[in-house]
mmCIF file of C-alpha atoms in Angstrom:
data_model
loop_
_atom_site.group_PDB
_atom_site.id
_atom_site.type_symbol
_atom_site.label_atom_id
_atom_site.label_comp_id
_atom_site.label_asym_id
_atom_site.label_seq_id
_atom_site.Cartn_x
_atom_site.Cartn_y
_atom_site.Cartn_z
ATOM 1 C CA MET O 1 -121.100 105.565 -91.278
ATOM 2 C CA ILE O 2 -121.346 105.649 -87.749
ATOM 3 C CA LEU O 3 -123.507 102.490 -86.047
ATOM 4 C CA LEU O 4 -124.645 103.575 -82.787
ATOM 5 C CA LEU O 5 -125.717 100.753 -80.337
ATOM 6 C CA SER O 6 -128.234 101.415 -77.479
ATOM 7 C CA ALA O 7 -127.234 100.832 -74.067
ATOM 8 C CA CYS O 8 -130.616 98.275 -74.019
ATOM 9 C CA SER O 9 -129.057 96.230 -76.665
ATOM 10 C CA THR O 10 -125.816 95.786 -74.578
ATOM 11 C CA TYR O 11 -125.262 92.105 -73.617
ATOM 12 C CA ARG O 12 -124.561 91.651 -69.931
ATOM 13 C CA PRO O 13 -122.703 88.634 -68.882
ATOM 14 C CA GLY O 14 -125.438 86.315 -66.853
ATOM 15 C CA GLU O 15 -128.161 87.353 -68.662
ATOM 16 C CA LEU O 16 -130.178 85.371 -71.507
ATOM 17 C CA ASP O 17 -133.255 85.932 -72.828
ATOM 18 C CA ILE O 18 -134.511 83.249 -74.321
ATOM 19 C CA ASP O 19 -137.567 83.205 -76.720
ATOM 20 C CA ARG O 20 -139.948 80.241 -76.012
ATOM 21 C CA SER O 21 -142.744 81.855 -78.201
ATOM 22 C CA ILE O 22 -142.296 79.189 -81.011
ATOM 23 C CA GLN O 23 -142.730 75.388 -80.323
ATOM 24 C CA ALA O 24 -141.403 72.607 -82.358
ATOM 25 C CA LYS O 25 -144.235 70.323 -83.937
ATOM 26 C CA SER O 26 -141.726 67.391 -84.185
ATOM 27 C CA GLN O 27 -141.545 66.142 -80.114
ATOM 28 C CA ASN O 28 -143.056 63.938 -78.007
ATOM 29 C CA SER O 29 -142.650 63.184 -74.109
ATOM 30 C CA ARG O 30 -139.536 61.739 -72.880
ATOM 31 C CA VAL O 31 -141.590 59.261 -70.192
ATOM 32 C CA GLU O 32 -142.234 56.049 -72.540
ATOM 33 C CA PHE O 33 -142.983 53.687 -69.401
ATOM 34 C CA VAL O 34 -144.885 53.244 -66.306
ATOM 35 C CA VAL O 35 -143.550 50.933 -63.764
ATOM 36 C CA LEU O 36 -145.851 49.786 -60.945
ATOM 37 C CA HIS O 37 -144.428 48.419 -57.460
ATOM 38 C CA TYR O 38 -145.498 47.586 -54.151
ATOM 39 C CA THR O 39 -143.519 48.787 -51.122
ATOM 40 C CA SER O 40 -143.546 45.783 -48.684
ATOM 41 C CA ALA O 41 -144.151 48.615 -45.890
ATOM 42 C CA SER O 42 -146.715 50.483 -44.252
ATOM 43 C CA ASN O 43 -147.863 54.031 -45.053
ATOM 44 C CA GLU O 44 -145.868 55.499 -42.572
ATOM 45 C CA ALA O 45 -142.462 53.511 -43.333
ATOM 46 C CA SER O 46 -143.349 53.792 -47.013
ATOM 47 C CA LEU O 47 -143.181 57.578 -47.185
ATOM 48 C CA ARG O 48 -140.180 57.775 -44.968
ATOM 49 C CA ILE O 49 -138.021 55.198 -47.315
ATOM 50 C CA LEU O 50 -138.938 56.912 -50.438
ATOM 51 C CA SER O 51 -138.431 60.313 -49.380
ATOM 52 C CA GLU O 52 -135.333 60.091 -47.118
ATOM 53 C CA ARG O 53 -133.426 57.111 -48.229
ATOM 54 C CA ASN O 54 -131.609 55.969 -51.708
ATOM 55 C CA VAL O 55 -134.419 54.887 -53.396
ATOM 56 C CA SER O 56 -137.718 57.000 -54.795
ATOM 57 C CA SER O 57 -140.709 56.742 -56.935
ATOM 58 C CA HIS O 58 -142.636 59.570 -58.623
ATOM 59 C CA TYR O 59 -145.767 58.626 -56.927
ATOM 60 C CA LEU O 60 -146.843 57.053 -53.699
ATOM 61 C CA VAL O 61 -150.224 55.689 -53.261
ATOM 62 C CA THR O 62 -151.193 54.924 -49.564
ATOM 63 C CA ASN O 63 -153.220 52.324 -48.380
ATOM 64 C CA GLU O 64 -156.222 53.953 -46.422
ATOM 65 C CA ALA O 65 -159.759 54.053 -46.486
ATOM 66 C CA HIS O 66 -159.355 57.357 -48.557
ATOM 67 C CA PRO O 67 -155.924 56.734 -50.188
ATOM 68 C CA HIS O 68 -153.760 59.592 -50.325
ATOM 69 C CA VAL O 69 -151.680 60.167 -53.438
ATOM 70 C CA TYR O 70 -148.200 62.040 -52.724
ATOM 71 C CA GLN O 71 -146.227 63.127 -55.451
ATOM 72 C CA LEU O 72 -142.450 62.742 -54.015
ATOM 73 C CA VAL O 73 -140.483 63.685 -57.791
ATOM 74 C CA ASP O 74 -141.731 65.791 -60.527
ATOM 75 C CA GLU O 75 -142.305 64.033 -63.715
ATOM 76 C CA SER O 76 -139.489 65.759 -65.590
ATOM 77 C CA ARG O 77 -136.821 64.422 -62.978
ATOM 78 C CA ARG O 78 -135.563 60.822 -62.851
ATOM 79 C CA ALA O 79 -136.754 58.700 -59.698
ATOM 80 C CA TRP O 80 -134.862 55.906 -58.459
ATOM 81 C CA HIS O 81 -137.154 53.214 -58.611
ATOM 82 C CA ALA O 82 -136.279 50.731 -61.473
ATOM 83 C CA GLY O 83 -132.695 49.754 -60.619
ATOM 84 C CA VAL O 84 -130.982 47.340 -63.146
ATOM 85 C CA SER O 85 -133.889 46.425 -65.518
ATOM 86 C CA ALA O 86 -134.785 46.547 -69.461
ATOM 87 C CA TRP O 87 -137.985 46.509 -71.332
ATOM 88 C CA PHE O 88 -137.608 45.677 -75.206
ATOM 89 C CA ASP O 89 -134.025 46.314 -74.843
ATOM 90 C CA ARG O 90 -134.226 49.653 -73.291
ATOM 91 C CA SER O 91 -132.021 49.436 -70.246
ATOM 92 C CA ASP O 92 -131.766 52.738 -67.492
ATOM 93 C CA MET O 93 -135.628 52.479 -67.424
ATOM 94 C CA ASN O 94 -135.505 55.088 -64.379
ATOM 95 C CA SER O 95 -134.243 57.680 -67.335
ATOM 96 C CA GLY O 96 -137.581 56.877 -69.178
ATOM 97 C CA SER O 97 -140.131 56.064 -66.956
ATOM 98 C CA ILE O 98 -142.639 57.065 -64.184
ATOM 99 C CA GLY O 99 -142.343 55.000 -61.166
ATOM 100 C CA ILE O 100 -145.613 54.571 -59.118
ATOM 101 C CA GLU O 101 -145.274 52.953 -55.214
ATOM 102 C CA ILE O 102 -148.576 51.049 -54.308
ATOM 103 C CA VAL O 103 -148.611 50.830 -50.155
ATOM 104 C CA ASN O 104 -149.133 46.744 -50.068
ATOM 105 C CA GLN O 105 -146.993 44.287 -48.112
ATOM 106 C CA GLY O 106 -146.422 41.910 -50.853
ATOM 107 C CA ARG O 107 -145.841 38.447 -50.037
ATOM 108 C CA GLU O 108 -145.507 37.381 -46.500
ATOM 109 C CA GLY O 109 -144.575 33.389 -46.037
ATOM 110 C CA ASP O 110 -146.696 32.085 -48.418
ATOM 111 C CA GLN O 111 -149.331 34.548 -48.475
ATOM 112 C CA TRP O 112 -149.988 37.790 -50.439
ATOM 113 C CA GLU O 113 -151.805 40.911 -49.292
ATOM 114 C CA PRO O 114 -154.900 41.775 -51.349
ATOM 115 C CA TYR O 115 -154.805 44.894 -52.720
ATOM 116 C CA ASN O 116 -157.431 47.635 -51.521
ATOM 117 C CA PRO O 117 -160.160 48.050 -54.376
ATOM 118 C CA VAL O 118 -160.543 51.867 -53.596
ATOM 119 C CA GLN O 119 -156.534 52.191 -53.612
ATOM 120 C CA ILE O 120 -156.767 50.186 -57.220
ATOM 121 C CA GLN O 121 -159.341 52.721 -58.546
ATOM 122 C CA VAL O 122 -157.249 55.678 -57.249
ATOM 123 C CA VAL O 123 -154.343 54.197 -59.173
ATOM 124 C CA ALA O 124 -156.444 53.664 -62.338
ATOM 125 C CA THR O 125 -157.037 57.003 -62.524
ATOM 126 C CA LEU O 126 -153.564 58.270 -61.738
ATOM 127 C CA LEU O 127 -152.564 55.898 -64.723
ATOM 128 C CA GLN O 128 -155.178 57.046 -67.070
ATOM 129 C CA ASP O 129 -153.882 60.842 -66.494
ATOM 130 C CA ILE O 130 -150.293 59.774 -67.053
ATOM 131 C CA ILE O 131 -151.053 57.830 -70.190
ATOM 132 C CA ARG O 132 -153.261 60.619 -71.639
ATOM 133 C CA ARG O 133 -150.412 62.952 -70.828
ATOM 134 C CA HIS O 134 -147.390 60.942 -72.080
ATOM 135 C CA GLN O 135 -149.287 59.219 -74.938
ATOM 136 C CA ILE O 136 -147.930 55.867 -73.254
ATOM 137 C CA LYS O 137 -148.432 52.798 -74.749
ATOM 138 C CA PRO O 138 -150.398 49.866 -73.434
ATOM 139 C CA HIS O 139 -147.303 47.314 -73.525
ATOM 140 C CA ASN O 140 -145.112 49.656 -71.827
ATOM 141 C CA ILE O 141 -147.357 49.593 -68.564
ATOM 142 C CA VAL O 142 -145.534 47.259 -66.653
ATOM 143 C CA GLY O 143 -144.569 45.904 -63.345
ATOM 144 C CA HIS O 144 -141.184 45.866 -61.641
ATOM 145 C CA SER O 145 -140.871 42.025 -62.065
ATOM 146 C CA ASP O 146 -141.311 42.306 -65.824
ATOM 147 C CA ILE O 147 -138.449 44.738 -66.254
ATOM 148 C CA ALA O 148 -136.356 43.073 -63.485
ATOM 149 C CA PRO O 149 -137.492 39.384 -63.134
ATOM 150 C CA GLN O 150 -134.351 37.826 -61.848
ATOM 151 C CA ARG O 151 -134.669 39.963 -58.780
ATOM 152 C CA LYS O 152 -138.060 41.314 -58.237
ATOM 153 C CA ILE O 153 -141.551 40.114 -57.674
ATOM 154 C CA ASP O 154 -143.664 43.297 -57.544
ATOM 155 C CA PRO O 155 -146.287 43.831 -57.883
ATOM 156 C CA GLY O 156 -147.126 40.410 -57.484
ATOM 157 C CA PRO O 157 -149.775 37.770 -58.666
ATOM 158 C CA LEU O 158 -152.461 39.472 -56.831
ATOM 159 C CA PHE O 159 -152.178 42.986 -58.738
ATOM 160 C CA PRO O 160 -155.619 43.420 -60.995
ATOM 161 C CA TRP O 161 -153.962 43.575 -64.290
ATOM 162 C CA LYS O 162 -157.046 42.591 -66.302
ATOM 163 C CA GLN O 163 -159.033 44.643 -64.384
ATOM 164 C CA LEU O 164 -156.649 47.509 -65.622
ATOM 165 C CA ALA O 165 -156.943 46.417 -68.957
ATOM 166 C CA ASP O 166 -160.645 46.622 -69.079
ATOM 167 C CA GLN O 167 -160.404 49.887 -68.189
ATOM 168 C CA GLY O 168 -158.173 50.890 -71.123
ATOM 169 C CA ILE O 169 -155.001 50.600 -69.176
ATOM 170 C CA GLY O 170 -151.893 48.343 -70.235
ATOM 171 C CA ARG O 171 -151.580 45.161 -72.552
ATOM 172 C CA TRP O 172 -153.853 42.351 -72.331
ATOM 173 C CA TYR O 173 -154.219 39.159 -74.573
ATOM 174 C CA ASP O 174 -157.206 38.078 -77.008
ATOM 175 C CA GLU O 175 -158.877 35.444 -74.678
ATOM 176 C CA ASP O 176 -160.723 33.704 -77.377
ATOM 177 C CA LYS O 177 -157.430 33.081 -79.288
ATOM 178 C CA ALA O 178 -155.552 32.004 -76.261
ATOM 179 C CA ARG O 179 -158.278 29.310 -75.707
ATOM 180 C CA GLN O 180 -157.867 28.045 -79.369
ATOM 181 C CA TYR O 181 -154.039 28.021 -78.975
ATOM 182 C CA GLU O 182 -154.023 26.280 -75.957
ATOM 183 C CA GLN O 183 -156.399 23.150 -77.439
ATOM 184 C CA GLU O 184 -153.638 23.310 -80.660
ATOM 185 C CA PHE O 185 -150.819 22.988 -77.988
ATOM 186 C CA LEU O 186 -152.738 20.082 -76.343
ATOM 187 C CA THR O 187 -153.512 18.296 -79.195
ATOM 188 C CA LEU O 188 -150.009 19.090 -81.090
ATOM 189 C CA GLY O 189 -147.736 19.393 -78.238
ATOM 190 C CA LEU O 190 -145.781 22.335 -76.739
ATOM 191 C CA PRO O 191 -142.927 24.052 -78.965
ATOM 192 C CA ASP O 192 -139.360 23.921 -77.891
ATOM 193 C CA ILE O 193 -137.714 26.463 -75.182
ATOM 194 C CA ALA O 194 -136.140 28.318 -77.989
ATOM 195 C CA TRP O 195 -139.402 29.305 -79.295
ATOM 196 C CA THR O 196 -140.948 30.667 -75.680
ATOM 197 C CA GLN O 197 -137.735 32.340 -75.342
ATOM 198 C CA ALA O 198 -138.086 34.217 -78.764
ATOM 199 C CA GLN O 199 -142.175 34.888 -77.805
ATOM 200 C CA LEU O 200 -140.900 36.586 -74.447
ATOM 201 C CA ARG O 201 -138.554 38.698 -76.288
ATOM 202 C CA ARG O 202 -140.998 39.562 -78.918
ATOM 203 C CA LEU O 203 -143.284 40.691 -75.739
ATOM 204 C CA GLY O 204 -140.631 43.049 -74.007
ATOM 205 C CA TYR O 205 -139.167 40.540 -71.687
ATOM 206 C CA THR O 206 -135.075 39.994 -71.106
ATOM 207 C CA VAL O 207 -134.536 36.377 -71.263
ATOM 208 C CA PRO O 208 -131.623 34.184 -72.562
ATOM 209 C CA HIS O 209 -131.089 32.944 -75.969
ATOM 210 C CA SER O 210 -130.112 29.224 -74.598
ATOM 211 C CA GLY O 211 -132.461 27.134 -75.576
ATOM 212 C CA GLU O 212 -132.815 25.778 -72.555
ATOM 213 C CA LEU O 213 -135.294 25.987 -69.419
ATOM 214 C CA ASP O 214 -132.684 27.554 -67.167
ATOM 215 C CA LYS O 215 -133.109 29.192 -64.058
ATOM 216 C CA ALA O 216 -133.044 32.900 -65.421
ATOM 217 C CA SER O 217 -135.568 31.696 -67.964
ATOM 218 C CA LYS O 218 -137.881 30.115 -65.360
ATOM 219 C CA ASN O 219 -137.678 33.435 -63.729
ATOM 220 C CA VAL O 220 -138.792 35.124 -66.866
ATOM 221 C CA ILE O 221 -141.702 32.978 -67.334
ATOM 222 C CA ALA O 222 -143.020 33.263 -63.525
ATOM 223 C CA ALA O 223 -143.126 37.018 -64.009
ATOM 224 C CA PHE O 224 -145.209 36.644 -67.280
ATOM 225 C CA GLN O 225 -147.348 34.099 -65.341
ATOM 226 C CA MET O 226 -147.873 36.666 -62.573
ATOM 227 C CA HIS O 227 -149.065 39.486 -65.003
ATOM 228 C CA TYR O 228 -151.144 37.114 -67.395
ATOM 229 C CA ARG O 229 -152.052 33.819 -65.679
ATOM 230 C CA PRO O 230 -151.499 34.673 -61.921
ATOM 231 C CA ALA O 231 -153.351 31.555 -60.598
ATOM 232 C CA GLN O 232 -150.135 29.675 -61.461
ATOM 233 C CA TYR O 233 -146.676 31.192 -61.728
ATOM 234 C CA ASP O 234 -144.558 28.175 -61.437
ATOM 235 C CA GLY O 235 -142.117 29.255 -64.380
ATOM 236 C CA LEU O 236 -142.983 26.196 -66.405
ATOM 237 C CA PRO O 237 -143.979 26.771 -70.083
ATOM 238 C CA ASP O 238 -147.335 24.859 -70.029
ATOM 239 C CA ALA O 239 -150.038 25.121 -72.836
ATOM 240 C CA GLN O 240 -152.264 28.006 -71.309
ATOM 241 C CA THR O 241 -149.036 30.103 -70.619
ATOM 242 C CA LEU O 242 -147.635 29.425 -74.284
ATOM 243 C CA ALA O 243 -150.934 30.357 -75.855
ATOM 244 C CA ILE O 244 -151.405 33.449 -73.907
ATOM 245 C CA MET O 245 -148.095 34.417 -75.327
ATOM 246 C CA LYS O 246 -148.724 33.519 -78.813
ATOM 247 C CA ALA O 247 -152.179 35.686 -78.172
ATOM 248 C CA LEU O 248 -150.670 38.959 -77.003
ATOM 249 C CA ARG O 249 -149.685 41.413 -79.518
#
């Protein structure tokens, strides 16, 4: 028997016909986290830094009467915004996250620049879209200070985490339970530092196992306070701070 091959069945080097008509059901997005930052620079300087230097983010939201949203890196690609960081023991946060830079000067001396309410609403709309498309869990919407508390303080204590949580964005605590736990701590006394460190690890933070209130542990507590109790972020484990930790799930 002679088998004849037609010219159209001949494979030519460099040509590859990939059939994408069938997609597997068992898959999800590679994006697990969103990391929020402030730029500490003006609109123009922020755009220049994030597009021309050795740092980048997926999105930049300007601070204007009508904020402009730049997409500087495609969501399928790795932006360089998180640096050395970790969340729930996951390191190399750049690989699985979307970074959003918000134009805000941050801290200048003892003062923090307030966030533009219109800008925050634009950020909320952007976040809602990203969360929907990638099915990102509330506890994985974080600030740079949450994932790198030893070296970063952005987006700072004026960032409106509670306002976003009220819109279904990010994690927040049961405020009634927090008040109850605070009274219990005030009555019975505070747990030891090892308990606090264990709670922070449960919530995703990278913190020492020292059992002591060392500098690194205070930095993590301060980062937690800036996110959930921004009125006071001194890094000390007071009754209110520990009650919020306990009330968070």
